[in-house]
CSV table of C-alpha atoms in Angstrom, one decimal:
chain,number,residue,atom,x,y,z
A,1,MET,CA,79.2,100.3,100.1
A,2,LYS,CA,81.4,101.7,102.8
A,3,LYS,CA,79.1,104.7,103.2
A,4,ILE,CA,76.1,102.5,103.6
A,5,VAL,CA,77.8,100.3,106.2
A,6,ASN,CA,78.8,103.4,108.1
A,7,LYS,CA,75.3,104.8,108.1
A,8,ILE,CA,73.8,101.6,109.3
A,9,GLY,CA,76.4,101.5,112.0
A,10,GLN,CA,75.5,105.0,113.1
A,11,VAL,CA,71.8,104.1,113.2
A,12,LEU,CA,72.5,101.0,115.3
A,13,GLN,CA,74.6,103.0,117.7
A,14,LEU,CA,71.8,105.5,118.1
A,15,VAL,CA,69.2,102.9,118.7
A,16,LEU,CA,71.4,101.0,121.2
A,17,ALA,CA,72.3,104.3,123.1
A,18,ALA,CA,68.7,105.6,123.2
A,19,PRO,CA,67.0,105.4,126.6
A,20,VAL,CA,64.2,103.3,125.1
A,21,LYS,CA,63.0,100.0,126.6
A,22,LEU,CA,63.2,97.3,123.9
A,23,PRO,CA,62.3,93.7,124.3
A,24,GLY,CA,65.2,91.5,125.4
A,25,LYS,CA,65.4,89.6,122.1
A,26,VAL,CA,65.4,92.8,120.0
A,27,GLY,CA,68.2,94.3,122.1
A,28,ASN,CA,70.3,91.1,121.7
A,29,VAL,CA,69.7,91.0,117.9
A,30,LEU,CA,70.7,94.7,117.6
A,31,LYS,CA,73.9,94.1,119.7
A,32,TYR,CA,74.9,91.1,117.4
A,33,LEU,CA,74.1,93.2,114.3
A,34,ALA,CA,76.3,96.0,115.6
A,35,LEU,CA,79.1,93.5,116.4
A,36,GLY,CA,78.9,91.9,112.9
A,37,LEU,CA,78.8,95.3,111.3
A,38,GLY,CA,81.9,96.4,113.2
A,39,ILE,CA,83.7,93.3,111.9
A,40,VAL,CA,82.6,94.1,108.3
A,41,GLU,CA,83.8,97.7,108.7
A,42,THR,CA,87.2,96.5,109.9
A,43,VAL,CA,87.6,94.2,107.0
A,44,LEU,CA,86.6,96.9,104.5
A,45,ASP,CA,89.1,99.3,106.1
A,46,GLN,CA,92.0,96.8,106.0
A,47,GLU,CA,91.2,95.6,102.4
A,48,GLU,CA,94.5,96.1,100.6
A,49,PRO,CA,96.0,94.1,97.8
A,50,LEU,CA,98.6,91.5,98.8
A,51,PRO,CA,102.1,92.3,97.7
A,52,GLU,CA,103.3,90.2,94.8
A,53,ALA,CA,106.4,88.1,94.8
A,54,HIS,CA,108.5,90.6,92.7
A,55,ASP,CA,107.7,93.5,95.1
A,56,ILE,CA,109.2,91.7,98.1
A,57,PRO,CA,112.9,92.5,98.6
A,58,GLU,CA,115.0,89.4,99.1
A,59,LYS,CA,118.2,89.0,101.1
A,60,GLY,CA,121.1,89.9,98.9
A,61,SER,CA,118.8,91.6,96.3
A,62,LYS,CA,121.8,93.4,95.0
A,63,GLU,CA,123.4,90.1,94.1
A,64,ALA,CA,120.2,88.8,92.6
A,65,LEU,CA,120.0,92.0,90.4
A,66,GLU,CA,123.6,91.5,89.2
A,67,ARG,CA,122.9,87.9,88.4
A,68,SER,CA,119.8,88.8,86.4
A,69,LYS,CA,121.8,91.4,84.5
A,70,ALA,CA,124.5,88.8,83.7
A,71,ASP,CA,121.8,86.4,82.5
A,72,GLU,CA,120.3,89.0,80.2
A,73,ALA,CA,123.7,89.8,78.8
A,74,GLU,CA,124.2,86.1,77.8
């Protein structure tokens, strides 16, 4: 999907940069498509899984680890 979005973006950039007279509405539509596609590309690039609660270090994590070991021993 990322490749398809990149190719469409390249085509839009080429059409917008070409020295061709386009009707006003077509030019505006292409600009909005390019803008929306740029947003989609950014979202796809930043798509990362959110960290889970156990991956986030807490304050005093050494103490928390010692407490959990003590709980396991009981």
